[in-house]
Amino acid sequence: MNSELRALVDKVGLNTPEMERVRFEFCFACASRINHLLELDEALAAYQDFKSYIDGTLNKIKFEQCQRSIFAVANKHQGSKSLDGTKHSAVSATYALANAISGNAVAAAEYAAYSSTYGYGGYAVSDLESYQEEYSAQVALLKELLEKK
């Protein structure tokens, strides 16, 4: 759990309606850090729709459709077919994307960190130090977005 990120989210009121734009930009940034781990075509399409929404080229109605369908995509992911033992990395990346598209910043960040860490190998997820680089990057991303606000 990224306690520094959670504290910052609470401090700035990231979950308030006034912070919606920053929240979605942060969520997209988290998803972008692990988008190379997405495998399902539907997840890749949803990521592109999210990017289009952030860029202002996908309207709110289409984005809301994406929000309603993305968890079904994540729930059906059966894991990677790769032999390297990182199947959970792809599943977690899809859940990170689903939470990001839904605007759940903390869950998106935590799934993204898990996915990124699991990508190193299954052994890494039980070592809390393995998460620190991603946790620090996430806090830095949010701070940068807040400065631009």
PDB file of C-alpha atoms in Angstrom:
ATOM      1  CA  MET A   1       0.000   0.000   0.000  1.00  0.00           C
ATOM      2  CA  ASN A   2       1.333   3.399  -1.014  1.00  0.00           C
ATOM      3  CA  SER A   3       0.641   5.328   2.190  1.00  0.00           C
ATOM      4  CA  GLU A   4       2.325   8.499   0.901  1.00  0.00           C
ATOM      5  CA  LEU A   5       0.044   8.517  -2.144  1.00  0.00           C
ATOM      6  CA  ARG A   6      -3.043   7.845  -0.031  1.00  0.00           C
ATOM      7  CA  ALA A   7      -2.161  10.744   2.269  1.00  0.00           C
ATOM      8  CA  LEU A   8      -1.619  13.079  -0.695  1.00  0.00           C
ATOM      9  CA  VAL A   9      -4.919  12.013  -2.296  1.00  0.00           C
ATOM     10  CA  ASP A  10      -6.734  12.812   0.961  1.00  0.00           C
ATOM     11  CA  LYS A  11      -4.855  16.072   1.511  1.00  0.00           C
ATOM     12  CA  VAL A  12      -5.671  17.524  -1.911  1.00  0.00           C
ATOM     13  CA  GLY A  13      -9.195  16.106  -2.093  1.00  0.00           C
ATOM     14  CA  LEU A  14      -8.470  14.212  -5.293  1.00  0.00           C
ATOM     15  CA  ASN A  15     -11.810  12.410  -5.117  1.00  0.00           C
ATOM     16  CA  THR A  16     -13.873  15.594  -5.116  1.00  0.00           C
ATOM     17  CA  PRO A  17     -15.781  16.699  -8.232  1.00  0.00           C
ATOM     18  CA  GLU A  18     -13.525  19.765  -8.548  1.00  0.00           C
ATOM     19  CA  MET A  19     -10.494  17.511  -8.956  1.00  0.00           C
ATOM     20  CA  GLU A  20     -12.032  15.188 -11.539  1.00  0.00           C
ATOM     21  CA  ARG A  21      -9.748  16.285 -14.377  1.00  0.00           C
ATOM     22  CA  VAL A  22      -6.571  15.886 -12.300  1.00  0.00           C
ATOM     23  CA  ARG A  23      -7.826  12.558 -10.950  1.00  0.00           C
ATOM     24  CA  PHE A  24      -8.418  11.164 -14.443  1.00  0.00           C
ATOM     25  CA  GLU A  25      -5.079  12.498 -15.682  1.00  0.00           C
ATOM     26  CA  PHE A  26      -3.363  10.783 -12.759  1.00  0.00           C
ATOM     27  CA  CYS A  27      -5.284   7.570 -13.389  1.00  0.00           C
ATOM     28  CA  PHE A  28      -4.298   7.671 -17.051  1.00  0.00           C
ATOM     29  CA  ALA A  29      -0.656   8.269 -16.102  1.00  0.00           C
ATOM     30  CA  CYS A  30      -0.727   5.193 -13.837  1.00  0.00           C
ATOM     31  CA  ALA A  31      -2.300   3.088 -16.587  1.00  0.00           C
ATOM     32  CA  SER A  32       0.241   4.376 -19.085  1.00  0.00           C
ATOM     33  CA  ARG A  33       3.118   3.165 -16.933  1.00  0.00           C
ATOM     34  CA  ILE A  34       1.894  -0.431 -17.297  1.00  0.00           C
ATOM     35  CA  ASN A  35       0.002  -0.370 -20.617  1.00  0.00           C
ATOM     36  CA  HIS A  36       2.731  -2.522 -22.206  1.00  0.00           C
ATOM     37  CA  LEU A  37       1.556  -5.340 -19.907  1.00  0.00           C
ATOM     38  CA  LEU A  38      -2.017  -5.314 -21.269  1.00  0.00           C
ATOM     39  CA  GLU A  39      -2.787  -8.341 -23.419  1.00  0.00           C
ATOM     40  CA  LEU A  40      -6.490  -8.519 -24.196  1.00  0.00           C
ATOM     41  CA  ASP A  41      -7.623  -6.695 -27.322  1.00  0.00           C
ATOM     42  CA  GLU A  42     -10.573  -5.254 -25.399  1.00  0.00           C
ATOM     43  CA  ALA A  43      -8.239  -3.840 -22.748  1.00  0.00           C
ATOM     44  CA  LEU A  44      -5.972  -2.331 -25.385  1.00  0.00           C
ATOM     45  CA  ALA A  45      -9.005  -0.744 -27.070  1.00  0.00           C
ATOM     46  CA  ALA A  46     -10.236   0.593 -23.714  1.00  0.00           C
ATOM     47  CA  TYR A  47      -6.790   2.086 -23.049  1.00  0.00           C
ATOM     48  CA  GLN A  48      -6.949   3.859 -26.424  1.00  0.00           C
ATOM     49  CA  ASP A  49     -10.451   5.132 -25.621  1.00  0.00           C
ATOM     50  CA  PHE A  50      -9.161   6.421 -22.279  1.00  0.00           C
ATOM     51  CA  LYS A  51      -6.313   8.190 -24.061  1.00  0.00           C
ATOM     52  CA  SER A  52      -8.799   9.723 -26.497  1.00  0.00           C
ATOM     53  CA  TYR A  53     -10.941  10.907 -23.595  1.00  0.00           C
ATOM     54  CA  ILE A  54      -7.951  12.509 -21.872  1.00  0.00           C
ATOM     55  CA  ASP A  55      -6.961  14.118 -25.192  1.00  0.00           C
ATOM     56  CA  GLY A  56     -10.498  15.470 -25.608  1.00  0.00           C
ATOM     57  CA  THR A  57     -11.371  13.466 -28.729  1.00  0.00           C
ATOM     58  CA  LEU A  58     -13.753  10.956 -27.098  1.00  0.00           C
ATOM     59  CA  ASN A  59     -17.010  12.347 -25.783  1.00  0.00           C
ATOM     60  CA  LYS A  60     -18.360  11.770 -22.274  1.00  0.00           C
ATOM     61  CA  ILE A  61     -21.115   9.395 -23.449  1.00  0.00           C
ATOM     62  CA  LYS A  62     -18.625   7.056 -25.175  1.00  0.00           C
ATOM     63  CA  PHE A  63     -16.319   7.266 -22.168  1.00  0.00           C
ATOM     64  CA  GLU A  64     -19.151   6.342 -19.814  1.00  0.00           C
ATOM     65  CA  GLN A  65     -19.825   3.287 -22.000  1.00  0.00           C
ATOM     66  CA  CYS A  66     -16.171   2.358 -21.610  1.00  0.00           C
ATOM     67  CA  GLN A  67     -16.447   2.812 -17.835  1.00  0.00           C
ATOM     68  CA  ARG A  68     -19.438   0.463 -17.703  1.00  0.00           C
ATOM     69  CA  SER A  69     -17.748  -2.306 -19.707  1.00  0.00           C
ATOM     70  CA  ILE A  70     -14.138  -2.286 -18.528  1.00  0.00           C
ATOM     71  CA  PHE A  71     -14.571  -4.366 -15.370  1.00  0.00           C
ATOM     72  CA  ALA A  72     -16.188  -7.135 -17.427  1.00  0.00           C
ATOM     73  CA  VAL A  73     -13.003  -7.160 -19.507  1.00  0.00           C
ATOM     74  CA  ALA A  74     -10.837  -7.370 -16.395  1.00  0.00           C
ATOM     75  CA  ASN A  75     -13.006 -10.062 -14.813  1.00  0.00           C
ATOM     76  CA  LYS A  76     -12.716 -12.339 -17.836  1.00  0.00           C
ATOM     77  CA  HIS A  77      -8.917 -12.171 -18.050  1.00  0.00           C
ATOM     78  CA  GLN A  78      -7.564 -15.647 -17.465  1.00  0.00           C
ATOM     79  CA  GLY A  79      -3.929 -14.669 -17.283  1.00  0.00           C
ATOM     80  CA  SER A  80      -1.113 -14.550 -19.740  1.00  0.00           C
ATOM     81  CA  LYS A  81      -0.281 -17.522 -21.901  1.00  0.00           C
ATOM     82  CA  SER A  82       3.432 -16.761 -21.434  1.00  0.00           C
ATOM     83  CA  LEU A  83       5.673 -19.290 -19.750  1.00  0.00           C
ATOM     84  CA  ASP A  84       7.582 -16.786 -17.622  1.00  0.00           C
ATOM     85  CA  GLY A  85       5.219 -16.982 -14.665  1.00  0.00           C
ATOM     86  CA  THR A  86       4.042 -13.384 -14.911  1.00  0.00           C
ATOM     87  CA  LYS A  87       0.433 -14.105 -15.830  1.00  0.00           C
ATOM     88  CA  HIS A  88      -0.811 -12.102 -12.871  1.00  0.00           C
ATOM     89  CA  SER A  89       1.017  -9.064 -14.190  1.00  0.00           C
ATOM     90  CA  ALA A  90      -1.293  -8.882 -17.208  1.00  0.00           C
ATOM     91  CA  VAL A  91      -4.389  -9.473 -15.062  1.00  0.00           C
ATOM     92  CA  SER A  92      -3.340  -6.774 -12.600  1.00  0.00           C
ATOM     93  CA  ALA A  93      -2.569  -4.385 -15.453  1.00  0.00           C
ATOM     94  CA  THR A  94      -6.119  -4.889 -16.714  1.00  0.00           C
ATOM     95  CA  TYR A  95      -7.541  -4.221 -13.242  1.00  0.00           C
ATOM     96  CA  ALA A  96      -5.320  -1.135 -12.985  1.00  0.00           C
ATOM     97  CA  LEU A  97      -6.799   0.100 -16.249  1.00  0.00           C
ATOM     98  CA  ALA A  98     -10.353  -0.704 -15.122  1.00  0.00           C
ATOM     99  CA  ASN A  99      -9.901   1.253 -11.908  1.00  0.00           C
ATOM    100  CA  ALA A 100      -8.185   4.088 -13.774  1.00  0.00           C
ATOM    101  CA  ILE A 101     -11.030   4.413 -16.278  1.00  0.00           C
ATOM    102  CA  SER A 102     -13.456   4.378 -13.359  1.00  0.00           C
ATOM    103  CA  GLY A 103     -11.560   7.231 -11.685  1.00  0.00           C
ATOM    104  CA  ASN A 104     -10.476   5.199  -8.657  1.00  0.00           C
ATOM    105  CA  ALA A 105      -7.008   6.700  -8.329  1.00  0.00           C
ATOM    106  CA  VAL A 106      -5.744   4.738  -5.330  1.00  0.00           C
ATOM    107  CA  ALA A 107      -6.878   1.349  -6.640  1.00  0.00           C
ATOM    108  CA  ALA A 108      -5.523   2.140 -10.116  1.00  0.00           C
ATOM    109  CA  ALA A 109      -2.153   3.083  -8.645  1.00  0.00           C
ATOM    110  CA  GLU A 110      -2.001   0.035  -6.390  1.00  0.00           C
ATOM    111  CA  TYR A 111      -2.919  -2.416  -9.147  1.00  0.00           C
ATOM    112  CA  ALA A 112      -0.401  -0.708 -11.434  1.00  0.00           C
ATOM    113  CA  ALA A 113       2.333  -1.046  -8.816  1.00  0.00           C
ATOM    114  CA  TYR A 114       1.467  -4.707  -8.277  1.00  0.00           C
ATOM    115  CA  SER A 115       1.437  -5.362 -12.021  1.00  0.00           C
ATOM    116  CA  SER A 116       4.743  -3.606 -12.526  1.00  0.00           C
ATOM    117  CA  THR A 117       6.349  -5.431  -9.620  1.00  0.00           C
ATOM    118  CA  TYR A 118       4.941  -8.810 -10.643  1.00  0.00           C
ATOM    119  CA  GLY A 119       6.438  -8.206 -14.079  1.00  0.00           C
ATOM    120  CA  TYR A 120       9.850  -8.673 -12.498  1.00  0.00           C
ATOM    121  CA  GLY A 121       8.805 -12.127 -11.343  1.00  0.00           C
ATOM    122  CA  GLY A 122       6.498 -13.679  -8.797  1.00  0.00           C
ATOM    123  CA  TYR A 123       9.145 -13.533  -6.083  1.00  0.00           C
ATOM    124  CA  ALA A 124       9.100  -9.718  -6.098  1.00  0.00           C
ATOM    125  CA  VAL A 125       5.522  -9.226  -4.904  1.00  0.00           C
ATOM    126  CA  SER A 126       6.272 -10.411  -1.398  1.00  0.00           C
ATOM    127  CA  ASP A 127       9.181  -7.966  -1.002  1.00  0.00           C
ATOM    128  CA  LEU A 128       7.788  -4.543  -0.060  1.00  0.00           C
ATOM    129  CA  GLU A 129      11.000  -2.851  -1.206  1.00  0.00           C
ATOM    130  CA  SER A 130      10.180  -3.988  -4.753  1.00  0.00           C
ATOM    131  CA  TYR A 131       7.273  -1.530  -4.835  1.00  0.00           C
ATOM    132  CA  GLN A 132       9.136   1.558  -3.677  1.00  0.00           C
ATOM    133  CA  GLU A 133      10.330   2.720  -7.076  1.00  0.00           C
ATOM    134  CA  GLU A 134       6.811   2.610  -8.512  1.00  0.00           C
ATOM    135  CA  TYR A 135       5.296   4.146  -5.384  1.00  0.00           C
ATOM    136  CA  SER A 136       7.735   7.057  -5.559  1.00  0.00           C
ATOM    137  CA  ALA A 137       7.052   7.546  -9.263  1.00  0.00           C
ATOM    138  CA  GLN A 138       3.297   7.652  -8.615  1.00  0.00           C
ATOM    139  CA  VAL A 139       3.624  10.285  -5.902  1.00  0.00           C
ATOM    140  CA  ALA A 140       5.880  12.342  -8.182  1.00  0.00           C
ATOM    141  CA  LEU A 141       3.339  12.048 -11.020  1.00  0.00           C
ATOM    142  CA  LEU A 142       0.502  13.288  -8.855  1.00  0.00           C
ATOM    143  CA  LYS A 143       2.552  16.163  -7.483  1.00  0.00           C
ATOM    144  CA  GLU A 144       3.512  17.182 -11.021  1.00  0.00           C
ATOM    145  CA  LEU A 145      -0.123  17.148 -12.138  1.00  0.00           C
ATOM    146  CA  LEU A 146      -1.151  19.183  -9.098  1.00  0.00           C
ATOM    147  CA  GLU A 147       1.494  21.802  -9.894  1.00  0.00           C
ATOM    148  CA  LYS A 148       0.115  22.159 -13.429  1.00  0.00           C
ATOM    149  CA  LYS A 149      -3.467  22.550 -12.180  1.00  0.00           C
TER     150      LYS A 149
END
